[in-house]
PDB file of C-alpha atoms in Angstrom:
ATOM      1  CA  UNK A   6     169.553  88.052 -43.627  1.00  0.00           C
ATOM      2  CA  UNK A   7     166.148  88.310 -42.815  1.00  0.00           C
ATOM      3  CA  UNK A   8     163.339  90.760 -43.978  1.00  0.00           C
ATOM      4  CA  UNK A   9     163.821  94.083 -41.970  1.00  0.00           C
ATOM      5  CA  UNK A  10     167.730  94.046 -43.413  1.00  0.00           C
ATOM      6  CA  UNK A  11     166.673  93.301 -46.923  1.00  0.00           C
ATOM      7  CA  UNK A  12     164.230  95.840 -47.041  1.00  0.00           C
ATOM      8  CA  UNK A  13     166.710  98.327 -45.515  1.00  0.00           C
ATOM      9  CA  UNK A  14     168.886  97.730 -48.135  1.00  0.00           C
ATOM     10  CA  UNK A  15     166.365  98.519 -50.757  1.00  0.00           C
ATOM     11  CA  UNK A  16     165.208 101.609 -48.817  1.00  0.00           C
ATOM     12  CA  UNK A  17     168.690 102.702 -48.698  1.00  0.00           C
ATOM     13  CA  UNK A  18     169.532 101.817 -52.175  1.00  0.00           C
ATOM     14  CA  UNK A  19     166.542 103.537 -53.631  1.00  0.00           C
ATOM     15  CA  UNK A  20     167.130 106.679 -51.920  1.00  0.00           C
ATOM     16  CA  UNK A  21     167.341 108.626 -54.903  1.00  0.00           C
ATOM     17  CA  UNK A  22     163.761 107.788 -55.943  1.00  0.00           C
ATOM     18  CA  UNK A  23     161.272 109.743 -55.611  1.00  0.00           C
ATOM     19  CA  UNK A  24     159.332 109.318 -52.296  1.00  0.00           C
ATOM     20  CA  UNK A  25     156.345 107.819 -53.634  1.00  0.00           C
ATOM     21  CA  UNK A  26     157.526 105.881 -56.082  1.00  0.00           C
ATOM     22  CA  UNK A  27     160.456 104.071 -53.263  1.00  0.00           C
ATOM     23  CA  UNK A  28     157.645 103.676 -50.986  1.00  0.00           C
ATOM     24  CA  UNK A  29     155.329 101.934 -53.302  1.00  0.00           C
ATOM     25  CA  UNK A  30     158.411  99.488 -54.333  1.00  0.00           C
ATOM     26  CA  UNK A  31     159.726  98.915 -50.750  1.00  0.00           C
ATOM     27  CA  UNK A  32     155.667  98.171 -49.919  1.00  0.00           C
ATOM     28  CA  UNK A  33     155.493  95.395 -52.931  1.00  0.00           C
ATOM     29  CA  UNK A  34     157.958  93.759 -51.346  1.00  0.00           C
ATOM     30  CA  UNK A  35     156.498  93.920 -47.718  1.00  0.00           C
ATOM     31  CA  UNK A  36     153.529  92.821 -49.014  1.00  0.00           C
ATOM     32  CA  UNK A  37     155.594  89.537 -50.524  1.00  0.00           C
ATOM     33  CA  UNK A  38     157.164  88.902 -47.615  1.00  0.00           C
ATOM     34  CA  UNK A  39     153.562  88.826 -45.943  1.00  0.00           C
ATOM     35  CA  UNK A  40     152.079  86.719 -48.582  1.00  0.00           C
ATOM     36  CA  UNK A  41     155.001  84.173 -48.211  1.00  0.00           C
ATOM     37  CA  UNK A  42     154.801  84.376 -44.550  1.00  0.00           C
ATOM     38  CA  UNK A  43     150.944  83.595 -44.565  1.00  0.00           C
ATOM     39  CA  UNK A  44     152.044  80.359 -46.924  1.00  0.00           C
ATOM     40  CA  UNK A  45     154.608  79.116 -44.389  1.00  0.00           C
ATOM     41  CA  UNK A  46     157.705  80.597 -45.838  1.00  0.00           C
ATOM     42  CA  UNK A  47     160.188  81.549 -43.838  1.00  0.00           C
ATOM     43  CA  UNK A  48     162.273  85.269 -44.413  1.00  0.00           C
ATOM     44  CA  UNK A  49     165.594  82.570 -45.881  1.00  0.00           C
ATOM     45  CA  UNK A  50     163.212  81.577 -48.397  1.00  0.00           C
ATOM     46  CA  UNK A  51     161.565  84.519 -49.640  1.00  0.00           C
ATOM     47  CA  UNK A  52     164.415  86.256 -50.387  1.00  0.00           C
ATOM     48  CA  UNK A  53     166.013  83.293 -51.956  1.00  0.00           C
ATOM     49  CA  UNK A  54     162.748  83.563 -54.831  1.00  0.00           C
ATOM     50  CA  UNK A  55     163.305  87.472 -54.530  1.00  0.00           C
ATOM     51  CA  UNK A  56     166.934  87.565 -55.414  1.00  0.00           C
ATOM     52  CA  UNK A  57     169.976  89.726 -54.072  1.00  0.00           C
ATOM     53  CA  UNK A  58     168.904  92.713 -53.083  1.00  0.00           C
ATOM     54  CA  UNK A  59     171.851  94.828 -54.356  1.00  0.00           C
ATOM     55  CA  UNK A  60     170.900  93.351 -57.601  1.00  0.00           C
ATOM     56  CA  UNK A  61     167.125  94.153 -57.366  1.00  0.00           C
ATOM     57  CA  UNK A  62     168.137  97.958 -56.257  1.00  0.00           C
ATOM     58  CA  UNK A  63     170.753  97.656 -59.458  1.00  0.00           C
ATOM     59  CA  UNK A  64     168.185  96.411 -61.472  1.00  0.00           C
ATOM     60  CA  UNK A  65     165.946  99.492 -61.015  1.00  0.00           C
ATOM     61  CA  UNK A  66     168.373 101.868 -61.091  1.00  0.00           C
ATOM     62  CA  UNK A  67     169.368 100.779 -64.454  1.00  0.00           C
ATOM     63  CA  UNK A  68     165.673 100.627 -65.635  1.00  0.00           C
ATOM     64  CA  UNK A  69     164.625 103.988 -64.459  1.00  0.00           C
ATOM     65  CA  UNK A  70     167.513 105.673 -65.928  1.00  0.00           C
ATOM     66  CA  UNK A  71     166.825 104.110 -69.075  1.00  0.00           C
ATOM     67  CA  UNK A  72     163.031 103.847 -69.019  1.00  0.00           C
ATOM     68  CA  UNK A  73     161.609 106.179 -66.787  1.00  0.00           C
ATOM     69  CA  UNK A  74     159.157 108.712 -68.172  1.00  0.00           C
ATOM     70  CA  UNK A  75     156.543 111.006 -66.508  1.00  0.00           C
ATOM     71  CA  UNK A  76     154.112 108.691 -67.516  1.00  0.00           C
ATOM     72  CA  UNK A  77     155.763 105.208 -66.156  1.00  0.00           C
ATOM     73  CA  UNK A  78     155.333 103.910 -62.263  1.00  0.00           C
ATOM     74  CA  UNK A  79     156.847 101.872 -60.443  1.00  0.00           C
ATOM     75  CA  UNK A  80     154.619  98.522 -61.648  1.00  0.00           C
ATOM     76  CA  UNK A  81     156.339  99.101 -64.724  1.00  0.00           C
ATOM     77  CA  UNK A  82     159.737  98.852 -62.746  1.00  0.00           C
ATOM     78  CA  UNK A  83     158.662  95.750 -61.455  1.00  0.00           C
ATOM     79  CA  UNK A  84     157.481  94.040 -63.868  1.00  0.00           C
ATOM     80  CA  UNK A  85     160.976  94.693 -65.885  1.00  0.00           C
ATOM     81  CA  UNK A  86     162.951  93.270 -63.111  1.00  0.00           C
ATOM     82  CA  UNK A  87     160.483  90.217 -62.682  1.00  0.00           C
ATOM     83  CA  UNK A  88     160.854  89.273 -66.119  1.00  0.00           C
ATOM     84  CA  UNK A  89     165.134  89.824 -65.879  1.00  0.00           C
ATOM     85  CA  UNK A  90     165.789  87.834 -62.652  1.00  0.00           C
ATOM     86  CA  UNK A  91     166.045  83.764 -63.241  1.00  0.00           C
ATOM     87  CA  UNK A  92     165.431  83.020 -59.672  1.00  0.00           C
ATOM     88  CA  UNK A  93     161.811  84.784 -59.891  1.00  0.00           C
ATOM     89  CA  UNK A  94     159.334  82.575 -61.376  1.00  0.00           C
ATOM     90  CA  UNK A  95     155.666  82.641 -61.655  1.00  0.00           C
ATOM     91  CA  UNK A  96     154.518  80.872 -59.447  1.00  0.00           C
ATOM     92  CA  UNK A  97     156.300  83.376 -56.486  1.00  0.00           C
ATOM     93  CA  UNK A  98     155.038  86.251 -58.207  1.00  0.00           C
ATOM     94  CA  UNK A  99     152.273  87.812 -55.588  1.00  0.00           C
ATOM     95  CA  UNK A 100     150.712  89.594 -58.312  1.00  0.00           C
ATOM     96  CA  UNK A 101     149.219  86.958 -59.719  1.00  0.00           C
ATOM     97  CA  UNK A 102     145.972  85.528 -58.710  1.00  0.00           C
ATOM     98  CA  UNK A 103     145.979  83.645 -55.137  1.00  0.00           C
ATOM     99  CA  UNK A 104     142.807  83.145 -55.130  1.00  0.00           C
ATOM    100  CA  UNK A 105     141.687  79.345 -54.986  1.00  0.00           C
ATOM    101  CA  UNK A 106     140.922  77.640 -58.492  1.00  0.00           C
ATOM    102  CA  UNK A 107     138.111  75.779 -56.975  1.00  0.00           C
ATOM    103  CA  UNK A 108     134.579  76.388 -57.513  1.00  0.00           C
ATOM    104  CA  UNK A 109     132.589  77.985 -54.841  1.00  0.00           C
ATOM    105  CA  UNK A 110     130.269  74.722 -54.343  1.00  0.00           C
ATOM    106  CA  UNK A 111     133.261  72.546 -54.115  1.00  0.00           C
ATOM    107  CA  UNK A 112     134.855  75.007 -51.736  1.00  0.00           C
ATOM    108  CA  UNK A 113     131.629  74.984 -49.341  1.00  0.00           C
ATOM    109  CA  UNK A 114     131.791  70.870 -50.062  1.00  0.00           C
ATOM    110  CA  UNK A 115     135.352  70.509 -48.861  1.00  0.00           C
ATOM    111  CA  UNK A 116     134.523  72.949 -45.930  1.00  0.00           C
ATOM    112  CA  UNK A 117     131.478  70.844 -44.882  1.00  0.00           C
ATOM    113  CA  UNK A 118     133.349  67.675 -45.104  1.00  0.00           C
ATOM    114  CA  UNK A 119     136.571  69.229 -43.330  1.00  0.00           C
ATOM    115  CA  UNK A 120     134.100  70.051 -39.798  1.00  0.00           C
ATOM    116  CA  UNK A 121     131.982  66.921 -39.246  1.00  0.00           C
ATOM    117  CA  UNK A 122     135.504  64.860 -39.679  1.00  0.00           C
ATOM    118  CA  UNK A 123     137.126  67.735 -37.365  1.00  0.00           C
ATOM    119  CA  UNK A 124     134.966  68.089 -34.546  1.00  0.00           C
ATOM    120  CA  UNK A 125     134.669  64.402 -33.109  1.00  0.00           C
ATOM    121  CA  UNK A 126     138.473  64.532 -33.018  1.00  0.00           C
ATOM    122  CA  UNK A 127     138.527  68.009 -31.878  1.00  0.00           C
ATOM    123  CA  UNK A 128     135.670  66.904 -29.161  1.00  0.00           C
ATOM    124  CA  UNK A 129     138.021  63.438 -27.640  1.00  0.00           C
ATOM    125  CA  UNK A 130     140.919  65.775 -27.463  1.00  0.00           C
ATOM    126  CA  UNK A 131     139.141  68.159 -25.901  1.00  0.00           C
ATOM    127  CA  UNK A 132     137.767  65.550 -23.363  1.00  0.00           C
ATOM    128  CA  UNK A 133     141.019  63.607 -23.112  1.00  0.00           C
ATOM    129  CA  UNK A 134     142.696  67.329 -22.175  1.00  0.00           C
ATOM    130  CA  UNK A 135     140.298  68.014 -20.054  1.00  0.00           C
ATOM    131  CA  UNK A 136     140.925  64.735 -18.315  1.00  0.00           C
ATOM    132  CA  UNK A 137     144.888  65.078 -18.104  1.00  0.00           C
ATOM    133  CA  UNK A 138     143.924  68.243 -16.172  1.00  0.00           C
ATOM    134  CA  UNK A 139     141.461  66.610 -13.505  1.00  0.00           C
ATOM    135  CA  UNK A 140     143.815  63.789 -12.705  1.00  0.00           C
ATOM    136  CA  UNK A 141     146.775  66.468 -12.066  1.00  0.00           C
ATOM    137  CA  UNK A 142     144.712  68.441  -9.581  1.00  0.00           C
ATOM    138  CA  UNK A 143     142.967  65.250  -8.501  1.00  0.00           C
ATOM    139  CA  UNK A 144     146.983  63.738  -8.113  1.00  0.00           C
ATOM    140  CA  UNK A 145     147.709  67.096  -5.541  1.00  0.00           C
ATOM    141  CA  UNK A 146     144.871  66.536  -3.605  1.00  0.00           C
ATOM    142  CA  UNK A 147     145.599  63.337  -3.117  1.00  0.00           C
ATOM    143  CA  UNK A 148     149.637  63.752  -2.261  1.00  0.00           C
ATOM    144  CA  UNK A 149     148.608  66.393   0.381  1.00  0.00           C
ATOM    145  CA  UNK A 150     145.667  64.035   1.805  1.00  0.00           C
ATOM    146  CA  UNK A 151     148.549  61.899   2.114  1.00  0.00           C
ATOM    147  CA  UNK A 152     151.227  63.796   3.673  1.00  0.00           C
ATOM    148  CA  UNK A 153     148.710  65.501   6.062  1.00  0.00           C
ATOM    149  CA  UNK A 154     147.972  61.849   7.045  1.00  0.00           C
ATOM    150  CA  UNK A 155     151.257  61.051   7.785  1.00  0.00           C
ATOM    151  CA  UNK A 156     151.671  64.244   9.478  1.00  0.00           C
ATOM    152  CA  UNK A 157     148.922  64.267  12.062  1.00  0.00           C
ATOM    153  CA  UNK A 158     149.805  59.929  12.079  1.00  0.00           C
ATOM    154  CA  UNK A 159     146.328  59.136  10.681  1.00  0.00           C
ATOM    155  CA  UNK A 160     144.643  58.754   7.622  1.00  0.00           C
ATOM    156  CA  UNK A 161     142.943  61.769   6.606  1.00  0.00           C
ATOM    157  CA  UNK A 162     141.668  61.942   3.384  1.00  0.00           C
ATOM    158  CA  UNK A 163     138.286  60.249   3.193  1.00  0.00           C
ATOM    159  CA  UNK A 164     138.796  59.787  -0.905  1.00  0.00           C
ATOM    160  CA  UNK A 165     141.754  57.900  -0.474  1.00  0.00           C
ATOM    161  CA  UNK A 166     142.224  54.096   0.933  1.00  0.00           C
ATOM    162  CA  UNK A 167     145.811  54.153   2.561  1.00  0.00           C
ATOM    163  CA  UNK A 168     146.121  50.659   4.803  1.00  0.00           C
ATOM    164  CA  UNK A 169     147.110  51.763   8.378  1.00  0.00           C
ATOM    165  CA  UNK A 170     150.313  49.646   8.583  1.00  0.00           C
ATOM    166  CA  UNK A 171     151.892  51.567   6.473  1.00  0.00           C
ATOM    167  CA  UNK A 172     154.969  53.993   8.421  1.00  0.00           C
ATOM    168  CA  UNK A 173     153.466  57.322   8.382  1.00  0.00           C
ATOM    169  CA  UNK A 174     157.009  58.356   6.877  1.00  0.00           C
ATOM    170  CA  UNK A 175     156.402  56.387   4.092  1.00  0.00           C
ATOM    171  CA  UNK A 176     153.072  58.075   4.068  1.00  0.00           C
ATOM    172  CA  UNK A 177     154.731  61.480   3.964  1.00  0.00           C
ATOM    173  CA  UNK A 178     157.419  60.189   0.605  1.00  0.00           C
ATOM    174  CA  UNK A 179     154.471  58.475  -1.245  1.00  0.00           C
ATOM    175  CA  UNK A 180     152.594  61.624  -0.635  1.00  0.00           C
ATOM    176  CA  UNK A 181     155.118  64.373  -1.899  1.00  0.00           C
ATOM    177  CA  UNK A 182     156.003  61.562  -5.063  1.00  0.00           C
ATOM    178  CA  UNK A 183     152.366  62.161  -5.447  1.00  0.00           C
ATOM    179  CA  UNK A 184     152.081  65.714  -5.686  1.00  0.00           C
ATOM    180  CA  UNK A 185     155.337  66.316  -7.788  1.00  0.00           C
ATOM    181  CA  UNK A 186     153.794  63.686 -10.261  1.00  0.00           C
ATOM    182  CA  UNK A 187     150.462  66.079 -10.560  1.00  0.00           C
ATOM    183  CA  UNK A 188     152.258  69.166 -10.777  1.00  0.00           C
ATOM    184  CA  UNK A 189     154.213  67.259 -13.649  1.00  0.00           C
ATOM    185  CA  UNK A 190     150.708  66.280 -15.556  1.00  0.00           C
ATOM    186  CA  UNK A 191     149.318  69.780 -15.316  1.00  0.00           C
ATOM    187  CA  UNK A 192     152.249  71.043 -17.065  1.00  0.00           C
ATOM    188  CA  UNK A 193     152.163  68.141 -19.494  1.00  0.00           C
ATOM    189  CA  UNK A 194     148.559  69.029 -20.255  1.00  0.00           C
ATOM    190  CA  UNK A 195     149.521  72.896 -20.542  1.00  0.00           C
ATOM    191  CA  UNK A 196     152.029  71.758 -23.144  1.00  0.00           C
ATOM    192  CA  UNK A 197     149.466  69.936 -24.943  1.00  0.00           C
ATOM    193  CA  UNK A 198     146.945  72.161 -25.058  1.00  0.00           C
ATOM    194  CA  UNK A 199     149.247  75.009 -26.461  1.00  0.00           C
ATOM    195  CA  UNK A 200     149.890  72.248 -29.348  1.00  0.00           C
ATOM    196  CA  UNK A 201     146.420  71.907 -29.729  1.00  0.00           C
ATOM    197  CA  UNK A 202     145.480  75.387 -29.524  1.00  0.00           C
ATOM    198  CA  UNK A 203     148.483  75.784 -32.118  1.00  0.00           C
ATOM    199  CA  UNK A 204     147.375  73.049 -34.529  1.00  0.00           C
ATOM    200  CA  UNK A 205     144.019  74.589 -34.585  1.00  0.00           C
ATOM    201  CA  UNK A 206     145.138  77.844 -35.600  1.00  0.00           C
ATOM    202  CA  UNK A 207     147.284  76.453 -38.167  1.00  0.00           C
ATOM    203  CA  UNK A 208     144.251  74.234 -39.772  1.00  0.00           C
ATOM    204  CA  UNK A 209     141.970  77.760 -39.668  1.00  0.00           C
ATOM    205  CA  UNK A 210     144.842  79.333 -41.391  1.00  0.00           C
ATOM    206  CA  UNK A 211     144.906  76.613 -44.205  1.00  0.00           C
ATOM    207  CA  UNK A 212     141.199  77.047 -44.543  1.00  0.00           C
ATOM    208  CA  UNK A 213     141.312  80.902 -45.099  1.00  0.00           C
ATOM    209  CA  UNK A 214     143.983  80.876 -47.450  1.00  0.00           C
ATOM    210  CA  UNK A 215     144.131  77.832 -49.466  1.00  0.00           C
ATOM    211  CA  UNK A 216     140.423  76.328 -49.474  1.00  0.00           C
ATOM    212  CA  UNK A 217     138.406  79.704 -48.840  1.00  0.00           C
ATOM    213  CA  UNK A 218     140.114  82.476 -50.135  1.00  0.00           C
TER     214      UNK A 218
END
């Protein structure tokens, strides 16, 4: 089951609400699935802290036939259930404070500290990408200096030192092997800059919601 089924089966369930007060509940719960999402849950997980959702829909059935006044909303709705389901603890409930317990000095500290160790790292892989990238094109060139040496039956290619008793079909082979191994590197260093680009977004991530927020 995954979010978009467990909330249909809430919106379903609490047809009989009224509109705003369903809409508030079934937007709690999208707003804990976002939370948890933002922390690296996955939907499996959530729900697991949530609980059944035929039970939560049960749940406030039950308490707003037996509780509900004019008065009453729907916090009061959750907060009953909350308290009643044993899989629900504390530290999953949204409503209370994310905010980081660190002091704002630390935080700025920590922050500090976090970039100058970051960016020489974050510089060599930069410069070790960008290097992956220049030997793949630089490997092409090269394979089709070679194979246009071996196709006109001399040595083209003024960059590259190919003796001339070599056969100029081994020429042509050594040249293709040559280009199929640079097209190979460029998509090595696409992969690894996606993982990079990835990792970086992840770290930023972190930063917002565990160091700065």
């Amino acid at each position: 089951m995954d979010r978009y089924e467990f909330l249909k089966i809430l919106s379903d369930g609490l047809i009989s609400f009224p509109e705003k007060e369903r809409k508030e509940i079934l937007y709690d719960y999208e707003e804990h699935f976002r939370v948890g999402t933002s922390r690296g849950k996955s939907d499996s997980e959530i729900i697991m802290e949530l609980g059944d959702p035929y039970m939560i829909v049960a749940q406030y059935k039950y308490n707003y036939s037996n509780n509900y006044t004019e008065s009453k909303n729907t916090d009061s709705f959750n907060n009953s259930y909350y308290n009643s389901n044993s899989n629900y603890s504390p530290d999953n409930n949204y409503y209370n404070d994310r905010k980081s317990p660190l002091p704002q000095p630390l935080k700025i500290v920590i922050l500090v500290a976090i970039i100058i160790t970051c960016l020489p790292v974050i510089g060599s892989i930069v410069s070790f990408i960008i290097g992956m990238y220049g030997a793949s094109i630089g490997l092409v060139i090269g394979g089709i200096g070679m194979m246009l040496g071996g196709i006109t039956g001399s040595i083209a290619s003024s960059f590259i030192y190919i003796p001339a008793s070599i056969p100029l079909s081994a020429l042509i082979l050594v040249g293709i092997g040559t280009i199929c191994l640079g097209v190979l590197l460029f998509i090595a260093s696409l992969w690894v800059t996606r993982f990079i680009y990835n990792l970086i977004l992840k770290l930023i991530k972190w930063l917002k919601t565990d160091i700065l927020i």
